[in-house]
PDB file of C-alpha atoms in Angstrom:
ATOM      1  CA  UNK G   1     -31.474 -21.362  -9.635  1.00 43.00           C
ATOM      2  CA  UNK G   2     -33.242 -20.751  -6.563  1.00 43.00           C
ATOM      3  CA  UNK G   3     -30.618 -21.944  -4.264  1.00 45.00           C
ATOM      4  CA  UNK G   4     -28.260 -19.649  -6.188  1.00 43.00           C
ATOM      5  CA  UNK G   5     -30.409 -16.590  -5.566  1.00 43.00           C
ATOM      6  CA  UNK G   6     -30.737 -17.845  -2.095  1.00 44.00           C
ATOM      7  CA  UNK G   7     -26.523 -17.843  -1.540  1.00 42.00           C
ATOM      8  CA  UNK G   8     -26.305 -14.154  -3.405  1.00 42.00           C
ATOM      9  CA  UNK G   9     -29.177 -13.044  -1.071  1.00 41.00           C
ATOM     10  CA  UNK G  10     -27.344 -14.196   1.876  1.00 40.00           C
ATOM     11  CA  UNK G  11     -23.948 -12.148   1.192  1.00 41.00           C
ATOM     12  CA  UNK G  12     -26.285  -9.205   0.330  1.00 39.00           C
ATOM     13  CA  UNK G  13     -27.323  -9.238   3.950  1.00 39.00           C
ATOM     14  CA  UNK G  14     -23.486 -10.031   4.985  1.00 45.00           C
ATOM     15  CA  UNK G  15     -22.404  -7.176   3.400  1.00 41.00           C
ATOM     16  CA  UNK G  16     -25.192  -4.943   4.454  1.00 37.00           C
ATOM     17  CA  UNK G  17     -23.627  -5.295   8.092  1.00 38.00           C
ATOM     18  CA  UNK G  18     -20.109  -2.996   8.700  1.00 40.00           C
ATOM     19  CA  UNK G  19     -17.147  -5.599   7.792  1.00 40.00           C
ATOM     20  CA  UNK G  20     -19.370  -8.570   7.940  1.00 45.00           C
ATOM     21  CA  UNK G  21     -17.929 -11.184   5.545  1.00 42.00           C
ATOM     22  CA  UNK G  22     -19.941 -13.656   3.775  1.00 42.00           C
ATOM     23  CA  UNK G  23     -20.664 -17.455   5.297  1.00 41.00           C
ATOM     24  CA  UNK G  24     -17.498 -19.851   5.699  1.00 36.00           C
ATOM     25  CA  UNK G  25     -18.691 -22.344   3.414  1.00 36.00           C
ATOM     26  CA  UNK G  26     -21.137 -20.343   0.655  1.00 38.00           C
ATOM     27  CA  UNK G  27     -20.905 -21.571  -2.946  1.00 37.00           C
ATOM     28  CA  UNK G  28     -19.380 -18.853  -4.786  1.00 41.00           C
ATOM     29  CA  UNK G  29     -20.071 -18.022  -8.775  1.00 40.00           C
ATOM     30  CA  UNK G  30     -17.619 -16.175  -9.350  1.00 41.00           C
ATOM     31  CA  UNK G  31     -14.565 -17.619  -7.123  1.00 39.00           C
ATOM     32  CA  UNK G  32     -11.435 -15.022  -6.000  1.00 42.00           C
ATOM     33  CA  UNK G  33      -9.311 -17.164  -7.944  1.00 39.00           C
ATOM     34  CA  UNK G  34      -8.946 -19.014 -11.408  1.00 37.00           C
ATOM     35  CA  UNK G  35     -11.522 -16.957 -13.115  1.00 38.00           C
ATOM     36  CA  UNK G  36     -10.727 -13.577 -14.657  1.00 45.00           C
ATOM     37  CA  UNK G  37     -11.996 -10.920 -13.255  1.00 59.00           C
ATOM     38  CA  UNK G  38     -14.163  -7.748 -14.454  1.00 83.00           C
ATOM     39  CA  UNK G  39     -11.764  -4.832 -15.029  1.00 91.00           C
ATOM     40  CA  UNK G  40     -14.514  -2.570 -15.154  1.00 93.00           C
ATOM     41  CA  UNK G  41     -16.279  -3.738 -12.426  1.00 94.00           C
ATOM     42  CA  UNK G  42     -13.044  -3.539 -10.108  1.00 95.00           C
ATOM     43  CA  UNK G  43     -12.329   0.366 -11.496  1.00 96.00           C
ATOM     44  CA  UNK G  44     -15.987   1.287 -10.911  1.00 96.00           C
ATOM     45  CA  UNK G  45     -15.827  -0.078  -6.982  1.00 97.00           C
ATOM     46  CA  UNK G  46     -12.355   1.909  -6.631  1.00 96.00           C
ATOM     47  CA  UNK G  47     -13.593   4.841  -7.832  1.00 97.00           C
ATOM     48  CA  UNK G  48     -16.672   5.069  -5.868  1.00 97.00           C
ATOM     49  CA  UNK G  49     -14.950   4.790  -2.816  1.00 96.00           C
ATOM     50  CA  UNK G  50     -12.132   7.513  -3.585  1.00 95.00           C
ATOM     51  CA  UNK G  51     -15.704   9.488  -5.222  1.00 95.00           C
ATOM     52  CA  UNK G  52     -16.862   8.553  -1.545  1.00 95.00           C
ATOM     53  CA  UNK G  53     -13.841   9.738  -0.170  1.00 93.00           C
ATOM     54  CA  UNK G  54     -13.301  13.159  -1.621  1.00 92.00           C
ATOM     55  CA  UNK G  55     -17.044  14.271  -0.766  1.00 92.00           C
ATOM     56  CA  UNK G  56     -16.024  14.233   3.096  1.00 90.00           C
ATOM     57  CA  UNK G  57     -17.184  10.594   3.568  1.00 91.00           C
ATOM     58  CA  UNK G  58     -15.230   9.086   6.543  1.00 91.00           C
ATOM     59  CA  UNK G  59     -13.487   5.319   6.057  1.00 88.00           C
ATOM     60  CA  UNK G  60     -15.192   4.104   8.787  1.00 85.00           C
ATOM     61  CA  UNK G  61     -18.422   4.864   7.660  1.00 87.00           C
ATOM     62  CA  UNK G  62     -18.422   3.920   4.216  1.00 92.00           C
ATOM     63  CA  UNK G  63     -20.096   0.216   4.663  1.00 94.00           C
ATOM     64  CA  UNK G  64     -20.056  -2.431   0.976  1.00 95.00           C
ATOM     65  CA  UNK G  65     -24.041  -1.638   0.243  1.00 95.00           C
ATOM     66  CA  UNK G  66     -23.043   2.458  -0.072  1.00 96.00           C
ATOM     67  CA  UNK G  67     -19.907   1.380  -1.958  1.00 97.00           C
ATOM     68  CA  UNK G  68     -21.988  -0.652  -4.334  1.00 97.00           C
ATOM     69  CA  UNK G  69     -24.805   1.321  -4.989  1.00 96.00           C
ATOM     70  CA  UNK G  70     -22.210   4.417  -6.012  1.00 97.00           C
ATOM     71  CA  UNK G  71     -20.368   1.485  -7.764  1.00 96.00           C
ATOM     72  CA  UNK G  72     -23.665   0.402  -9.807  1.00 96.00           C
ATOM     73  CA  UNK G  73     -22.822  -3.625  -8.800  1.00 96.00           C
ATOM     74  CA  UNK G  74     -23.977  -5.830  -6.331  1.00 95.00           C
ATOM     75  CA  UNK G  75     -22.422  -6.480  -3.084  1.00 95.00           C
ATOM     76  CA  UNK G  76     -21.537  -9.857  -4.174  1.00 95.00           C
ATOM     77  CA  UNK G  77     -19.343  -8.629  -6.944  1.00 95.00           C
ATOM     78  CA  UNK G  78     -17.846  -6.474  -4.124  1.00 96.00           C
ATOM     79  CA  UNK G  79     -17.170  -9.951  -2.110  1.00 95.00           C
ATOM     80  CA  UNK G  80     -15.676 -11.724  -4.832  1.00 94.00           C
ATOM     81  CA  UNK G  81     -13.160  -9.505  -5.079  1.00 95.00           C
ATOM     82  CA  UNK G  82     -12.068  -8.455  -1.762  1.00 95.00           C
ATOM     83  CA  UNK G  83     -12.513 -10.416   1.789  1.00 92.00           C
ATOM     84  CA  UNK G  84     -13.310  -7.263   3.852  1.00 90.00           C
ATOM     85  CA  UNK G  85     -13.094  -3.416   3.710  1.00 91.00           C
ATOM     86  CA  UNK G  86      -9.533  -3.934   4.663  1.00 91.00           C
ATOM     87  CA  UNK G  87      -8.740  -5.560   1.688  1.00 94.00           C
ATOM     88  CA  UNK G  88     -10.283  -3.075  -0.775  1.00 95.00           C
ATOM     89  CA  UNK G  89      -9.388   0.075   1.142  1.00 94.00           C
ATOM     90  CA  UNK G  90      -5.615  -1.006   1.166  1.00 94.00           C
ATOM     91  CA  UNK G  91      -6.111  -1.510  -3.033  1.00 95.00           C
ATOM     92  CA  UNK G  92      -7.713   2.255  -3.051  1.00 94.00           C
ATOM     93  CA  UNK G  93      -4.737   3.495  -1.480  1.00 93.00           C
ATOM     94  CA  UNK G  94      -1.852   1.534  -3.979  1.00 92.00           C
ATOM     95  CA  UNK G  95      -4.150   2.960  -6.947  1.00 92.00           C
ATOM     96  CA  UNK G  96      -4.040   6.458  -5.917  1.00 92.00           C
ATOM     97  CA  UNK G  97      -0.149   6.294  -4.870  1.00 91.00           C
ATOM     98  CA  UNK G  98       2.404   5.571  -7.759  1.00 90.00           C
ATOM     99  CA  UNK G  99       3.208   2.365  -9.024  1.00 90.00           C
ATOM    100  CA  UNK G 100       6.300   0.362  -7.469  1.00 91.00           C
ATOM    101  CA  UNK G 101       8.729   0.746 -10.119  1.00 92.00           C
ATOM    102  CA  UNK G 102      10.323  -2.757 -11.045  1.00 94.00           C
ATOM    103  CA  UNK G 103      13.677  -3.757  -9.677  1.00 95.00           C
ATOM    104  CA  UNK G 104      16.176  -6.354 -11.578  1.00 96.00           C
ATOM    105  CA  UNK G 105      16.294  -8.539  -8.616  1.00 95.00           C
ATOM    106  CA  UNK G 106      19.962  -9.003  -9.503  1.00 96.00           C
ATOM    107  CA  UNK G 107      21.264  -5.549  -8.813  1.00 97.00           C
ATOM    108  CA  UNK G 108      22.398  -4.191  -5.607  1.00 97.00           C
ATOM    109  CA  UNK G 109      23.019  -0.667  -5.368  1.00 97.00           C
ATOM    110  CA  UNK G 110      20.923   0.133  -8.399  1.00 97.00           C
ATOM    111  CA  UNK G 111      18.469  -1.688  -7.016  1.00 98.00           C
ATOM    112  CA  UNK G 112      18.559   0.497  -3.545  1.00 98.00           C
ATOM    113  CA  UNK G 113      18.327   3.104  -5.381  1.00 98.00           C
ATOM    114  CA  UNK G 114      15.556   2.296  -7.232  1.00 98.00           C
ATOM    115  CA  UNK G 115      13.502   2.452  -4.378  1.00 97.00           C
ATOM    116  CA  UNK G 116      14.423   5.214  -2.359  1.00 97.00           C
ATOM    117  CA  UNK G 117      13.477   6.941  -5.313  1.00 97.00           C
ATOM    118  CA  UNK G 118       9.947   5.409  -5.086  1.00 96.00           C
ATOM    119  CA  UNK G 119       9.545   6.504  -1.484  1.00 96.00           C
ATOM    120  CA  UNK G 120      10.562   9.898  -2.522  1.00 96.00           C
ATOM    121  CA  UNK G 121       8.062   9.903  -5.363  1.00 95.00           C
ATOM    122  CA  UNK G 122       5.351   8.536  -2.575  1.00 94.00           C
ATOM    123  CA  UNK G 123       6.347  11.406  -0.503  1.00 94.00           C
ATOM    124  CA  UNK G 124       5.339  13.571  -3.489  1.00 94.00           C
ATOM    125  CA  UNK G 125       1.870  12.183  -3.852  1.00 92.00           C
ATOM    126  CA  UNK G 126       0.981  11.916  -0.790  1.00 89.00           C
ATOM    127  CA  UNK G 127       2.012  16.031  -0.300  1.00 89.00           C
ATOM    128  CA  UNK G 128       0.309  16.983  -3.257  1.00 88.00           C
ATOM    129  CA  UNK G 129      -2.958  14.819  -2.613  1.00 90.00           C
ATOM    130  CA  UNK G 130      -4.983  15.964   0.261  1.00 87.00           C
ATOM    131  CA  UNK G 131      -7.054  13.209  -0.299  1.00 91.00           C
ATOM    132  CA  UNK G 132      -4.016  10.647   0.371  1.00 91.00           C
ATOM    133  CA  UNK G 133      -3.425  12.472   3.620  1.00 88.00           C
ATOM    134  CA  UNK G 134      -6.409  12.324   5.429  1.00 88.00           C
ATOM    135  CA  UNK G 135      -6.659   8.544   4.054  1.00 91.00           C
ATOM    136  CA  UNK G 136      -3.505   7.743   6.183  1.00 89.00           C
ATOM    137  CA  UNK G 137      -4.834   9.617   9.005  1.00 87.00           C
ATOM    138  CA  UNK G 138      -7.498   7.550   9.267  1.00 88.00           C
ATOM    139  CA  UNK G 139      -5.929   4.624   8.850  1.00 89.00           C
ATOM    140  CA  UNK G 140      -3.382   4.700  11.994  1.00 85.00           C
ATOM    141  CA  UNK G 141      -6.718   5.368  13.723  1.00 87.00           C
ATOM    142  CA  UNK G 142      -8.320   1.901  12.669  1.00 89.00           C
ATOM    143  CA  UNK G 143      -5.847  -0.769  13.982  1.00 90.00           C
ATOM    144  CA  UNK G 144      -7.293  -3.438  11.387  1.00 90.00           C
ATOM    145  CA  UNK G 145      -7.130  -1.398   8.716  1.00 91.00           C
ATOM    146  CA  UNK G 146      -3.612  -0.140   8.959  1.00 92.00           C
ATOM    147  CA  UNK G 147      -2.238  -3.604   9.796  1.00 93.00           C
ATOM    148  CA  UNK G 148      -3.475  -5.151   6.360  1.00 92.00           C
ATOM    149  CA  UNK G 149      -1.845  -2.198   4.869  1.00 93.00           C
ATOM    150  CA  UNK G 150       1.239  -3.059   6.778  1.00 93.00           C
ATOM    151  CA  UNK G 151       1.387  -6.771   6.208  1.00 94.00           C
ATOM    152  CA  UNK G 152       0.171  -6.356   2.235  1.00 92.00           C
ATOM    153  CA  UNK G 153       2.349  -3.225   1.352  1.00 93.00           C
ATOM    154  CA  UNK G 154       5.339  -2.248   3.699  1.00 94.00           C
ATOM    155  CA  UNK G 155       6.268  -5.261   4.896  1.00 96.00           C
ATOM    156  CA  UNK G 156       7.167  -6.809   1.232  1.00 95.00           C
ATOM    157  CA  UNK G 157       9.104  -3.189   0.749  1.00 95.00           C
ATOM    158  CA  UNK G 158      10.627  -3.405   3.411  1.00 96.00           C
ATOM    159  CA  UNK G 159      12.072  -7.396   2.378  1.00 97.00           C
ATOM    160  CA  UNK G 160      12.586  -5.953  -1.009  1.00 97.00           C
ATOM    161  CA  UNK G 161      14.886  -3.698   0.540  1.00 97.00           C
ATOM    162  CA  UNK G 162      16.680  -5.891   2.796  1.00 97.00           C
ATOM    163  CA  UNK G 163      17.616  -8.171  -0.120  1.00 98.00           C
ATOM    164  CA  UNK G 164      18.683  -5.389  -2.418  1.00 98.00           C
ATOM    165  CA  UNK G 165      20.819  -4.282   0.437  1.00 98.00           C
ATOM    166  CA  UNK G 166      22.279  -7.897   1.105  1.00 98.00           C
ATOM    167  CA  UNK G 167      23.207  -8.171  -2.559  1.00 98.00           C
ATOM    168  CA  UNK G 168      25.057  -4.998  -2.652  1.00 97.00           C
ATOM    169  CA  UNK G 169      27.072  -6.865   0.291  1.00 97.00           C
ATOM    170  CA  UNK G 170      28.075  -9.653  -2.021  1.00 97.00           C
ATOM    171  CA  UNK G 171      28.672  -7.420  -4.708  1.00 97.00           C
ATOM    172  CA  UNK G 172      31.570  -5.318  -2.351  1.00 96.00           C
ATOM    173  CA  UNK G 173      29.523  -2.248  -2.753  1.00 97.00           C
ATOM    174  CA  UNK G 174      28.701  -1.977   1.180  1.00 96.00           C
ATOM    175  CA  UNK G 175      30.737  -3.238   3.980  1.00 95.00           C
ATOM    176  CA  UNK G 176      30.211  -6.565   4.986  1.00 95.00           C
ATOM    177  CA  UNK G 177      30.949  -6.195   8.505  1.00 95.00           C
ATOM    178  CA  UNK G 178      27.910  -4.203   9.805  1.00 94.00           C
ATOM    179  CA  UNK G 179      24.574  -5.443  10.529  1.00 96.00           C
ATOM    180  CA  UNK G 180      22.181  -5.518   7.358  1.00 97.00           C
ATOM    181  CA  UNK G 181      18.975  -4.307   9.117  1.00 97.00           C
ATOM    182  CA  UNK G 182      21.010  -1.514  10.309  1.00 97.00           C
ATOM    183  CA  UNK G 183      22.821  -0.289   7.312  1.00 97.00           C
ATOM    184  CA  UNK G 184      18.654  -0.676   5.696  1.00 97.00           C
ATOM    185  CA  UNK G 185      17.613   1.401   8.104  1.00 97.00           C
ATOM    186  CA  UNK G 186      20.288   3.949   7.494  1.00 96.00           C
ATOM    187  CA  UNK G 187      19.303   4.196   3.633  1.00 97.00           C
ATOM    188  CA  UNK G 188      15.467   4.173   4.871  1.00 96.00           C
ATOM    189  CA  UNK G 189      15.717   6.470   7.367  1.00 96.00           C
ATOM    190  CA  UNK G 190      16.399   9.897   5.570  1.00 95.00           C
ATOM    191  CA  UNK G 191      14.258   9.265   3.300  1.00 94.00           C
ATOM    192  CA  UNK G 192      11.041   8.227   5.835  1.00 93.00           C
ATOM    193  CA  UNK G 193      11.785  11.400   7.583  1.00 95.00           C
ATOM    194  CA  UNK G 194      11.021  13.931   4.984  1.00 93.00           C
ATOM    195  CA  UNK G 195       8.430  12.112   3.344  1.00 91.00           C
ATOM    196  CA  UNK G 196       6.591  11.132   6.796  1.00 87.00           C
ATOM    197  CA  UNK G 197       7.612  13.161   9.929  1.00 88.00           C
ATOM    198  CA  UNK G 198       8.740  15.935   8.125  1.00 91.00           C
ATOM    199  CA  UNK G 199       6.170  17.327   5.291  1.00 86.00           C
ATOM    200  CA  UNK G 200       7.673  20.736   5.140  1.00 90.00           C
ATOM    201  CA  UNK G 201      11.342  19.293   4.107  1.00 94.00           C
ATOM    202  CA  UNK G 202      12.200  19.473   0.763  1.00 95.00           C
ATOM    203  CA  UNK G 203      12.391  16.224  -1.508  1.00 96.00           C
ATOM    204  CA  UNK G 204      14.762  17.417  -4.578  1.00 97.00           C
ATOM    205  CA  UNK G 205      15.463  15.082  -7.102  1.00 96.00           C
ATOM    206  CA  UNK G 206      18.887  14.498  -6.600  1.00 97.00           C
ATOM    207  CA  UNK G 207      17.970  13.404  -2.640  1.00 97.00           C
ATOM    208  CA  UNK G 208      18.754   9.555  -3.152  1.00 97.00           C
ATOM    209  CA  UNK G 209      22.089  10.316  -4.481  1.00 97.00           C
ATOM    210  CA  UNK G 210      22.984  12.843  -1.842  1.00 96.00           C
ATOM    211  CA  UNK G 211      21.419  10.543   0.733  1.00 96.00           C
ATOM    212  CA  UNK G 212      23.478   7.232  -0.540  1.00 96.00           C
ATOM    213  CA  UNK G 213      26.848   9.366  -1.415  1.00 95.00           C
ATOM    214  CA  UNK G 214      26.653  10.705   2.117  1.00 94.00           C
ATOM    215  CA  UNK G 215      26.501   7.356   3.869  1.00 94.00           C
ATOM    216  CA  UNK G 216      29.012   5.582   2.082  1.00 94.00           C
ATOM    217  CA  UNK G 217      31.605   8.791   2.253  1.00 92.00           C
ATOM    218  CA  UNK G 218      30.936   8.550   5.865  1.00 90.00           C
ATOM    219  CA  UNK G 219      29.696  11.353   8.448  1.00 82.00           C
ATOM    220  CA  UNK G 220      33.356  11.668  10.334  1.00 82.00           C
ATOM    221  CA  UNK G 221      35.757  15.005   9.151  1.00 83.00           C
ATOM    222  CA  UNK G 222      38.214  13.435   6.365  1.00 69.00           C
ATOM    223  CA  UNK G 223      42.061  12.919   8.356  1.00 50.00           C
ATOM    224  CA  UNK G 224      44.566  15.931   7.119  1.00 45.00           C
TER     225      UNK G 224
END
């Protein structure tokens, strides 16, 4: 029992210390994996930091003892659930954004379409949430931070996409003689446009169908 208490005490101190993680090698009670987890433990240590958040608190300053003390757990309980700040300030931002809607996996077009319309929705949030934007502010300011985001969350969308858009190939709903990345990026690219480097442009709800009904009628004047 006393070696136990000895192993929590030492990731107390860890996580006293900005983005120190706990000792390669530590026995852990509660392990990451293959043991469910506390729902209401995970919801109280997101909402303290968006509570954190929203009263002017900075991401870089927020360290795992402040969390957890707002959170009413211990720092170990932070621990078990997330390797770093990283890691648990990329989950704060996926549960204030909307949910990825599912996509068959089958479907091409559909699928496409499917989600544009989720990056549109995103757009949304994030406009309507000043919270959200300051949170992505920060986070192209902290080079760590915004990579996990990047490797955990856009980079799957973005494969997500590219398959969608290589299975409406096969299907004979878009040419098969251009380059895939660049036909993805065509579909992307409206749509990351208003929703990132252009907040004032409108995002209507028929924009995915414009968008898609645009590229496939072409840009070039019809022939008389």
């Amino acid at each position: 029992m006393q070696g136990q208490q000895g192993q929590d005490g030492e990731r107390d101190r860890c996580g006293a210390r900005d983005g120190c993680e706990p000792p390669v090698g530590a026995a852990d009670p509660e392990p990451r994996r293959g043991r469910p987890r506390s729902a209401a433990a995970e919801r109280a240590i997101l909402d303290a930091v968006i509570a954190l958040l929203e009263a002017g608190e900075p991401l870089a300053g927020l360290s795992i003892e402040r969390i957890a003390r707002t959170a009413g757990v211990g720092k170990a309980t932070i621990y078990r659930r997330w390797s770093g700040k990283e890691e648990l300030f990329v989950d704060v931002v996926r549960d204030m954004e909307p949910t990825d809607p599912p996509v068959s996996g089958t479907a091409g077009l559909a699928d496409v379409r499917v989600m544009l319309e989720s990056m549109r929705t995103r757009g949304l949030a994030q406009r309507s949430s000043v919270l959200l934007v300051n949170i992505f502010a920060q986070m192209k300011s902290h080079p760590k931070l915004w990579e996990e985001y990047f490797g955990t969350v856009i980079a799957p969308r973005r494969v997500a996409m590219l398959e969608a858009v290589r299975r409406a190939v096969a299907a004979g709903e878009l040419r098969d003689d251009l380059d895939v990345e660049l036909m993805d990026d065509l579909l992307v690219g409206p749509m990351l446009v208003r929703t990132v480097h252009r907040p004032d442009a409108p995002l209507p709800e028929d924009l995915v169908d414009r968008v898609i009904a645009a590229l496939l009628g072409g840009l070039a004047p019809g022939r008389v």
